[in-house]
Amino acid sequence: MASWFGGLDSASKQAGSRHVALRNVPEEANIVRIKLHSAEKVPVADLNGTSDPYVKFTLGEKVGISTTVPKNLNPHWLPAESFSFFFLDDDDAVTIELYDADRFNADDRLGASIIMLSDYNEDETPVALDIVDPETGLPVEGCKIHLDITVMPRDKFFHELEFLCWEYERLNPHWGTNFLMTDPEGGKCAYSNYDSSKFVMNPDESVAEDELEVAGDIIKHWHVVNSLTGSDDNGYQYAPDLNGNIFTGWSVQPGPLSYVRRRLWRKVVKMNADGKEEAAAAEGEAATAEAAEGDKIEDKEA
């Protein structure tokens, strides 16, 4: 399950997913949520004829940085990596930069673009963003970054929960769940939670009990979400077994040893009143703990 809660003041190159924290957001603020799916025709930056791309998002002093996809000119982030920022001015913009990661030298800035937040609303909008060369100011031929962008009021942002789970099928002799998968502990399963630590027979069983306790009305029922992000046309990825291929992980297309396939499902629900209170209380406790820690540091310095 992926939740929209968490802090965002800075990020490392391996951040992957960063979100605003409730206590940091003014009541009158809006929040932009950006989901990074893929990039295409990334410029070659390395001598081996490829690049190690990652994407940096900046809004004022707030920064989010994706994970790096090594040696790939058409990278996919699967599942989509999500970044959220709050803003007060409708004329604000997010700067989006494409980099090549280098181990020993400074990372290469391959291109950039901006999105004007006034162009978006509460409807999730797919965007194929053209990338501009930082030196010439001209578009990089064919280079695009594929995003989903949503802008919403603070209250709505913190009233939703998102659940993710994997659906599994195996080939025996045809694809289907009539022969259910066997999980690593020997039980039967057709689904797992996102980190594949819990194997179950239906999607709702994949959700942790404490998350179900704060889940309210359904906003959007379970639906496939990765059909355009590193999977085939039906949303599937393929591997020899539940652990994926030892060398390549999960593949977009089936191969001769592809006996298992999976696809990602998503469900969105409202957070019930108790859940909102618990989230606010947790944020308050975290802020109190941070303040107490700060007092300890000041005392030591004194």
mmCIF file of C-alpha atoms in Angstrom:
data_model
loop_
_atom_site.group_PDB
_atom_site.id
_atom_site.type_symbol
_atom_site.label_atom_id
_atom_site.label_comp_id
_atom_site.label_asym_id
_atom_site.label_seq_id
_atom_site.Cartn_x
_atom_site.Cartn_y
_atom_site.Cartn_z
ATOM 1 C CA MET A 1 0.000 0.000 0.000
ATOM 2 C CA ALA A 2 1.254 3.478 -0.808
ATOM 3 C CA SER A 3 0.031 6.396 1.243
ATOM 4 C CA TRP A 4 0.214 10.097 0.507
ATOM 5 C CA PHE A 5 1.757 10.840 3.906
ATOM 6 C CA GLY A 6 5.411 11.636 4.576
ATOM 7 C CA GLY A 7 7.844 14.517 4.760
ATOM 8 C CA LEU A 8 9.329 16.481 1.890
ATOM 9 C CA ASP A 9 12.002 19.034 2.616
ATOM 10 C CA SER A 10 14.839 17.531 0.617
ATOM 11 C CA ALA A 11 15.577 14.302 -1.207
ATOM 12 C CA SER A 12 18.474 12.040 -2.072
ATOM 13 C CA LYS A 13 19.145 10.715 -5.548
ATOM 14 C CA GLN A 14 17.502 7.451 -4.535
ATOM 15 C CA ALA A 15 14.389 9.039 -3.068
ATOM 16 C CA GLY A 16 11.820 7.290 -5.262
ATOM 17 C CA SER A 17 8.736 8.750 -3.601
ATOM 18 C CA ARG A 18 8.345 11.895 -1.532
ATOM 19 C CA HIS A 19 5.211 13.546 -0.183
ATOM 20 C CA VAL A 20 4.178 16.522 1.896
ATOM 21 C CA ALA A 21 3.411 16.132 5.590
ATOM 22 C CA LEU A 22 0.121 17.355 7.008
ATOM 23 C CA ARG A 23 1.701 19.593 9.625
ATOM 24 C CA ASN A 24 3.766 21.412 6.970
ATOM 25 C CA VAL A 25 0.857 22.476 4.779
ATOM 26 C CA PRO A 26 -1.134 25.720 5.322
ATOM 27 C CA GLU A 27 -4.902 25.235 5.246
ATOM 28 C CA GLU A 28 -5.270 27.488 2.189
ATOM 29 C CA ALA A 29 -2.647 25.610 0.160
ATOM 30 C CA ASN A 30 -3.139 23.424 -2.895
ATOM 31 C CA ILE A 31 -1.084 20.313 -3.556
ATOM 32 C CA VAL A 32 0.314 19.057 -6.833
ATOM 33 C CA ARG A 33 0.868 15.313 -7.179
ATOM 34 C CA ILE A 34 3.206 14.219 -9.984
ATOM 35 C CA LYS A 35 3.543 10.580 -10.999
ATOM 36 C CA LEU A 36 6.613 9.708 -13.042
ATOM 37 C CA HIS A 37 6.015 6.830 -15.460
ATOM 38 C CA SER A 38 8.722 6.811 -18.120
ATOM 39 C CA ALA A 39 11.023 8.731 -20.432
ATOM 40 C CA GLU A 40 11.883 8.113 -24.072
ATOM 41 C CA LYS A 41 14.869 8.836 -26.293
ATOM 42 C CA VAL A 42 17.077 10.018 -23.445
ATOM 43 C CA PRO A 43 20.301 11.547 -24.844
ATOM 44 C CA VAL A 44 23.421 9.389 -24.714
ATOM 45 C CA ALA A 45 25.750 10.653 -21.981
ATOM 46 C CA ASP A 46 28.194 7.788 -21.391
ATOM 47 C CA LEU A 47 30.954 6.259 -23.480
ATOM 48 C CA ASN A 48 29.129 2.930 -23.571
ATOM 49 C CA GLY A 49 26.404 4.544 -25.707
ATOM 50 C CA THR A 50 23.782 4.784 -22.974
ATOM 51 C CA SER A 51 22.812 6.858 -19.904
ATOM 52 C CA ASP A 52 21.771 6.345 -16.291
ATOM 53 C CA PRO A 53 18.751 8.672 -16.140
ATOM 54 C CA TYR A 54 16.897 10.102 -13.178
ATOM 55 C CA VAL A 55 14.460 13.005 -12.870
ATOM 56 C CA LYS A 56 14.551 15.967 -10.479
ATOM 57 C CA PHE A 57 11.426 17.972 -9.557
ATOM 58 C CA THR A 58 11.751 21.436 -7.987
ATOM 59 C CA LEU A 59 9.083 23.803 -6.659
ATOM 60 C CA GLY A 60 10.661 26.736 -4.838
ATOM 61 C CA GLU A 61 12.955 25.225 -2.216
ATOM 62 C CA LYS A 62 11.191 21.861 -2.269
ATOM 63 C CA VAL A 63 12.881 19.070 -4.235
ATOM 64 C CA GLY A 64 11.983 15.509 -5.235
ATOM 65 C CA ILE A 65 14.370 13.158 -7.041
ATOM 66 C CA SER A 66 13.518 9.841 -8.656
ATOM 67 C CA THR A 67 15.500 6.645 -8.513
ATOM 68 C CA THR A 68 18.110 6.089 -11.222
ATOM 69 C CA VAL A 69 17.455 3.615 -14.037
ATOM 70 C CA PRO A 70 20.885 2.290 -15.071
ATOM 71 C CA LYS A 71 21.973 1.995 -18.695
ATOM 72 C CA ASN A 72 18.639 2.819 -20.297
ATOM 73 C CA LEU A 73 17.627 5.395 -22.917
ATOM 74 C CA ASN A 74 13.921 4.558 -22.567
ATOM 75 C CA PRO A 75 13.507 4.101 -18.781
ATOM 76 C CA HIS A 76 10.320 3.069 -16.997
ATOM 77 C CA TRP A 77 9.636 3.655 -13.323
ATOM 78 C CA LEU A 78 7.417 0.779 -12.229
ATOM 79 C CA PRO A 79 5.264 1.368 -10.387
ATOM 80 C CA ALA A 80 5.140 5.070 -11.112
ATOM 81 C CA GLU A 81 7.132 7.150 -8.630
ATOM 82 C CA SER A 82 5.033 9.841 -7.006
ATOM 83 C CA PHE A 83 6.028 13.303 -5.722
ATOM 84 C CA SER A 84 3.820 15.861 -3.998
ATOM 85 C CA PHE A 85 4.382 19.537 -3.237
ATOM 86 C CA PHE A 86 2.175 22.198 -1.706
ATOM 87 C CA PHE A 87 1.924 25.709 -3.130
ATOM 88 C CA LEU A 88 0.046 28.948 -2.406
ATOM 89 C CA ASP A 89 0.354 30.850 -5.691
ATOM 90 C CA ASP A 90 -1.599 29.599 -8.711
ATOM 91 C CA ASP A 91 1.140 31.018 -10.942
ATOM 92 C CA ASP A 92 3.760 28.692 -9.448
ATOM 93 C CA ALA A 93 5.566 26.212 -11.693
ATOM 94 C CA VAL A 94 7.480 22.962 -11.186
ATOM 95 C CA THR A 95 10.866 22.665 -12.866
ATOM 96 C CA ILE A 96 11.565 19.179 -14.194
ATOM 97 C CA GLU A 97 15.151 18.225 -15.018
ATOM 98 C CA LEU A 98 16.551 15.073 -16.614
ATOM 99 C CA TYR A 99 19.987 13.948 -15.416
ATOM 100 C CA ASP A 100 22.533 11.231 -16.116
ATOM 101 C CA ALA A 101 23.973 9.812 -12.907
ATOM 102 C CA ASP A 102 27.777 9.494 -12.715
ATOM 103 C CA ARG A 103 29.624 7.640 -10.006
ATOM 104 C CA PHE A 104 32.852 9.669 -9.940
ATOM 105 C CA ASN A 105 31.992 12.936 -11.730
ATOM 106 C CA ALA A 106 29.245 15.514 -11.424
ATOM 107 C CA ASP A 107 25.941 14.302 -12.867
ATOM 108 C CA ASP A 108 25.182 15.474 -16.411
ATOM 109 C CA ARG A 109 22.122 17.705 -16.896
ATOM 110 C CA LEU A 110 20.540 16.354 -20.066
ATOM 111 C CA GLY A 111 17.540 18.645 -20.357
ATOM 112 C CA ALA A 112 14.716 20.392 -18.570
ATOM 113 C CA SER A 113 11.156 21.647 -18.823
ATOM 114 C CA ILE A 114 8.513 23.296 -16.648
ATOM 115 C CA ILE A 115 4.847 22.720 -15.872
ATOM 116 C CA MET A 116 2.553 25.614 -14.943
ATOM 117 C CA LEU A 117 0.326 24.520 -12.082
ATOM 118 C CA SER A 118 -2.539 26.727 -13.246
ATOM 119 C CA ASP A 119 -2.923 24.361 -16.228
ATOM 120 C CA TYR A 120 -4.058 21.428 -14.036
ATOM 121 C CA ASN A 121 -6.930 20.493 -11.736
ATOM 122 C CA GLU A 122 -8.315 17.586 -9.707
ATOM 123 C CA ASP A 123 -8.600 15.358 -12.783
ATOM 124 C CA GLU A 124 -5.430 13.310 -13.177
ATOM 125 C CA THR A 125 -3.917 14.479 -16.479
ATOM 126 C CA PRO A 126 -1.420 12.416 -18.541
ATOM 127 C CA VAL A 127 1.392 14.574 -19.932
ATOM 128 C CA ALA A 128 4.121 13.825 -22.470
ATOM 129 C CA LEU A 129 6.594 16.581 -21.609
ATOM 130 C CA ASP A 130 9.081 17.749 -24.253
ATOM 131 C CA ILE A 131 12.606 18.153 -22.873
ATOM 132 C CA VAL A 132 14.716 21.167 -23.835
ATOM 133 C CA ASP A 133 18.517 21.122 -24.232
ATOM 134 C CA PRO A 134 20.004 23.255 -21.411
ATOM 135 C CA GLU A 135 22.733 24.687 -23.663
ATOM 136 C CA THR A 136 20.883 25.435 -26.921
ATOM 137 C CA GLY A 137 17.395 26.047 -25.555
ATOM 138 C CA LEU A 138 16.036 23.818 -28.316
ATOM 139 C CA PRO A 139 13.943 20.668 -27.810
ATOM 140 C CA VAL A 140 15.941 17.455 -27.532
ATOM 141 C CA GLU A 141 14.790 15.445 -30.551
ATOM 142 C CA GLY A 142 12.196 12.867 -29.519
ATOM 143 C CA CYS A 143 12.986 13.137 -25.794
ATOM 144 C CA LYS A 144 9.887 13.159 -23.594
ATOM 145 C CA ILE A 145 9.029 12.457 -19.971
ATOM 146 C CA HIS A 146 5.647 10.837 -19.302
ATOM 147 C CA LEU A 147 3.822 12.038 -16.198
ATOM 148 C CA ASP A 148 0.406 12.162 -14.564
ATOM 149 C CA ILE A 149 -0.339 15.508 -12.906
ATOM 150 C CA THR A 150 -3.095 16.316 -10.390
ATOM 151 C CA VAL A 151 -3.715 19.549 -8.477
ATOM 152 C CA MET A 152 -6.110 19.451 -5.530
ATOM 153 C CA PRO A 153 -6.984 21.324 -2.313
ATOM 154 C CA ARG A 154 -5.157 20.382 0.867
ATOM 155 C CA ASP A 155 -8.225 18.811 2.487
ATOM 156 C CA LYS A 156 -8.939 16.478 -0.410
ATOM 157 C CA PHE A 157 -5.315 15.371 -0.675
ATOM 158 C CA PHE A 158 -5.247 14.239 2.948
ATOM 159 C CA HIS A 159 -8.626 12.537 2.785
ATOM 160 C CA GLU A 160 -7.577 9.752 0.417
ATOM 161 C CA LEU A 161 -5.718 6.481 0.807
ATOM 162 C CA GLU A 162 -4.253 4.381 -1.983
ATOM 163 C CA PHE A 163 -3.823 0.595 -1.850
ATOM 164 C CA LEU A 164 -1.655 -1.397 -4.273
ATOM 165 C CA CYS A 165 -1.443 -5.142 -4.836
ATOM 166 C CA TRP A 166 -0.060 -7.580 -7.383
ATOM 167 C CA GLU A 167 -2.229 -10.152 -9.188
ATOM 168 C CA TYR A 168 -0.439 -13.377 -10.205
ATOM 169 C CA GLU A 169 -1.138 -16.037 -12.815
ATOM 170 C CA ARG A 170 0.862 -19.017 -13.967
ATOM 171 C CA LEU A 171 1.169 -21.003 -17.165
ATOM 172 C CA ASN A 172 -0.134 -24.541 -16.618
ATOM 173 C CA PRO A 173 -0.759 -25.167 -19.518
ATOM 174 C CA HIS A 174 -2.605 -21.887 -20.160
ATOM 175 C CA TRP A 175 -2.561 -18.596 -18.296
ATOM 176 C CA GLY A 176 -5.136 -18.469 -15.550
ATOM 177 C CA THR A 177 -5.937 -18.534 -11.867
ATOM 178 C CA ASN A 178 -7.595 -21.949 -12.114
ATOM 179 C CA PHE A 179 -4.131 -23.178 -11.056
ATOM 180 C CA LEU A 180 -3.381 -20.755 -8.243
ATOM 181 C CA MET A 181 0.176 -19.762 -7.414
ATOM 182 C CA THR A 182 1.982 -21.336 -4.469
ATOM 183 C CA ASP A 183 3.602 -18.747 -2.235
ATOM 184 C CA PRO A 184 7.118 -19.167 -0.754
ATOM 185 C CA GLU A 185 5.634 -20.722 2.401
ATOM 186 C CA GLY A 186 3.695 -23.354 0.457
ATOM 187 C CA GLY A 187 0.230 -21.832 0.652
ATOM 188 C CA LYS A 188 -2.056 -20.932 -2.239
ATOM 189 C CA CYS A 189 -2.354 -17.371 -3.477
ATOM 190 C CA ALA A 190 -3.518 -15.236 -6.351
ATOM 191 C CA TYR A 191 -2.427 -11.818 -5.000
ATOM 192 C CA SER A 192 0.198 -10.183 -2.802
ATOM 193 C CA ASN A 193 0.736 -6.798 -1.191
ATOM 194 C CA TYR A 194 3.032 -4.401 -3.028
ATOM 195 C CA ASP A 195 6.293 -5.486 -1.412
ATOM 196 C CA SER A 196 5.357 -9.172 -1.895
ATOM 197 C CA SER A 197 5.649 -9.915 1.827
ATOM 198 C CA LYS A 198 2.051 -11.152 2.156
ATOM 199 C CA PHE A 199 0.411 -13.610 -0.273
ATOM 200 C CA VAL A 200 -3.385 -13.871 -0.252
ATOM 201 C CA MET A 201 -6.428 -15.047 -2.184
ATOM 202 C CA ASN A 202 -8.079 -11.683 -2.945
ATOM 203 C CA PRO A 203 -6.938 -8.051 -3.227
ATOM 204 C CA ASP A 204 -8.582 -6.749 -0.045
ATOM 205 C CA GLU A 205 -6.729 -9.358 2.024
ATOM 206 C CA SER A 206 -3.463 -7.759 0.886
ATOM 207 C CA VAL A 207 -4.266 -4.546 2.802
ATOM 208 C CA ALA A 208 -2.855 -4.317 6.319
ATOM 209 C CA GLU A 209 -5.420 -4.400 9.147
ATOM 210 C CA ASP A 210 -4.460 -0.972 10.513
ATOM 211 C CA GLU A 211 -4.968 0.511 7.046
ATOM 212 C CA LEU A 212 -8.392 -1.104 6.675
ATOM 213 C CA GLU A 213 -9.428 0.392 10.014
ATOM 214 C CA VAL A 214 -9.103 3.959 8.663
ATOM 215 C CA ALA A 215 -10.473 3.212 5.177
ATOM 216 C CA GLY A 216 -13.874 4.706 4.395
ATOM 217 C CA ASP A 217 -15.984 4.921 1.239
ATOM 218 C CA ILE A 218 -14.492 3.678 -2.020
ATOM 219 C CA ILE A 219 -13.488 6.402 -4.475
ATOM 220 C CA LYS A 220 -12.216 4.030 -7.144
ATOM 221 C CA HIS A 221 -12.455 0.232 -7.067
ATOM 222 C CA TRP A 222 -9.538 -2.070 -7.820
ATOM 223 C CA HIS A 223 -8.197 -1.382 -11.338
ATOM 224 C CA VAL A 224 -5.028 -2.140 -13.327
ATOM 225 C CA VAL A 225 -2.602 0.791 -13.219
ATOM 226 C CA ASN A 226 0.605 -0.263 -14.962
ATOM 227 C CA SER A 227 -0.525 -1.081 -18.505
ATOM 228 C CA LEU A 228 1.616 1.734 -19.939
ATOM 229 C CA THR A 229 4.570 1.561 -17.571
ATOM 230 C CA GLY A 230 6.873 -1.354 -18.195
ATOM 231 C CA SER A 231 4.338 -4.045 -19.036
ATOM 232 C CA ASP A 232 2.577 -5.500 -22.050
ATOM 233 C CA ASP A 233 -0.691 -4.120 -23.442
ATOM 234 C CA ASN A 234 -2.701 -5.932 -20.760
ATOM 235 C CA GLY A 235 -0.547 -4.707 -17.882
ATOM 236 C CA TYR A 236 1.407 -7.939 -17.332
ATOM 237 C CA GLN A 237 5.055 -8.553 -16.465
ATOM 238 C CA TYR A 238 6.675 -11.969 -16.830
ATOM 239 C CA ALA A 239 9.220 -14.097 -14.923
ATOM 240 C CA PRO A 240 10.180 -17.729 -14.222
ATOM 241 C CA ASP A 241 8.725 -17.620 -10.663
ATOM 242 C CA LEU A 242 7.384 -15.323 -7.934
ATOM 243 C CA ASN A 243 10.833 -13.885 -7.263
ATOM 244 C CA GLY A 244 11.300 -12.648 -10.832
ATOM 245 C CA ASN A 245 14.240 -13.415 -13.081
ATOM 246 C CA ILE A 246 17.470 -13.479 -11.057
ATOM 247 C CA PHE A 247 19.213 -11.330 -13.698
ATOM 248 C CA THR A 248 16.508 -9.134 -15.250
ATOM 249 C CA GLY A 249 13.684 -9.066 -12.686
ATOM 250 C CA TRP A 250 10.229 -8.905 -14.312
ATOM 251 C CA SER A 251 10.114 -8.589 -18.109
ATOM 252 C CA VAL A 252 7.710 -6.653 -20.317
ATOM 253 C CA GLN A 253 7.397 -9.549 -22.793
ATOM 254 C CA PRO A 254 7.156 -13.302 -22.105
ATOM 255 C CA GLY A 255 10.171 -15.485 -22.779
ATOM 256 C CA PRO A 256 10.761 -19.243 -22.991
ATOM 257 C CA LEU A 257 11.043 -19.478 -19.179
ATOM 258 C CA SER A 258 8.103 -17.217 -18.367
ATOM 259 C CA TYR A 259 5.906 -19.424 -16.192
ATOM 260 C CA VAL A 260 4.527 -16.624 -14.005
ATOM 261 C CA ARG A 261 3.021 -13.258 -14.821
ATOM 262 C CA ARG A 262 1.737 -10.410 -12.660
ATOM 263 C CA ARG A 263 0.057 -7.018 -12.946
ATOM 264 C CA LEU A 264 -0.439 -4.156 -10.522
ATOM 265 C CA TRP A 265 -3.865 -3.179 -9.177
ATOM 266 C CA ARG A 266 -4.840 0.026 -7.346
ATOM 267 C CA LYS A 267 -7.750 1.026 -5.126
ATOM 268 C CA VAL A 268 -8.503 4.507 -3.765
ATOM 269 C CA VAL A 269 -10.661 5.092 -0.694
ATOM 270 C CA LYS A 270 -11.632 7.988 1.527
ATOM 271 C CA MET A 271 -9.993 8.131 4.924
ATOM 272 C CA ASN A 272 -12.649 7.925 7.626
ATOM 273 C CA ALA A 273 -12.969 10.522 10.381
ATOM 274 C CA ASP A 274 -11.037 8.430 12.916
ATOM 275 C CA GLY A 275 -8.244 7.990 10.410
ATOM 276 C CA LYS A 276 -7.987 11.743 9.828
ATOM 277 C CA GLU A 277 -7.786 12.349 13.554
ATOM 278 C CA GLU A 278 -5.147 9.637 13.954
ATOM 279 C CA ALA A 279 -3.094 11.091 11.084
ATOM 280 C CA ALA A 280 -3.279 14.586 12.570
ATOM 281 C CA ALA A 281 -2.366 13.207 16.012
ATOM 282 C CA ALA A 282 0.583 11.285 14.561
ATOM 283 C CA GLU A 283 1.792 14.424 12.790
ATOM 284 C CA GLY A 284 1.450 16.357 16.058
ATOM 285 C CA GLU A 285 3.390 13.730 17.989
ATOM 286 C CA ALA A 286 6.132 13.769 15.350
ATOM 287 C CA ALA A 287 6.360 17.562 15.531
ATOM 288 C CA THR A 288 6.543 17.400 19.367
ATOM 289 C CA ALA A 289 9.286 14.777 19.187
ATOM 290 C CA GLU A 290 11.258 16.890 16.731
ATOM 291 C CA ALA A 291 10.924 19.935 18.984
ATOM 292 C CA ALA A 292 12.043 17.911 22.017
ATOM 293 C CA GLU A 293 15.048 16.619 20.115
ATOM 294 C CA GLY A 294 15.883 20.185 19.125
ATOM 295 C CA ASP A 295 15.729 21.246 22.781
ATOM 296 C CA LYS A 296 18.148 18.448 23.695
ATOM 297 C CA ILE A 297 20.609 19.623 21.056
ATOM 298 C CA GLU A 298 20.374 23.224 22.284
ATOM 299 C CA ASP A 299 20.941 22.093 25.881
ATOM 300 C CA LYS A 300 24.084 20.203 24.858
ATOM 301 C CA GLU A 301 25.380 23.223 22.958
ATOM 302 C CA ALA A 302 24.699 25.426 25.970
#
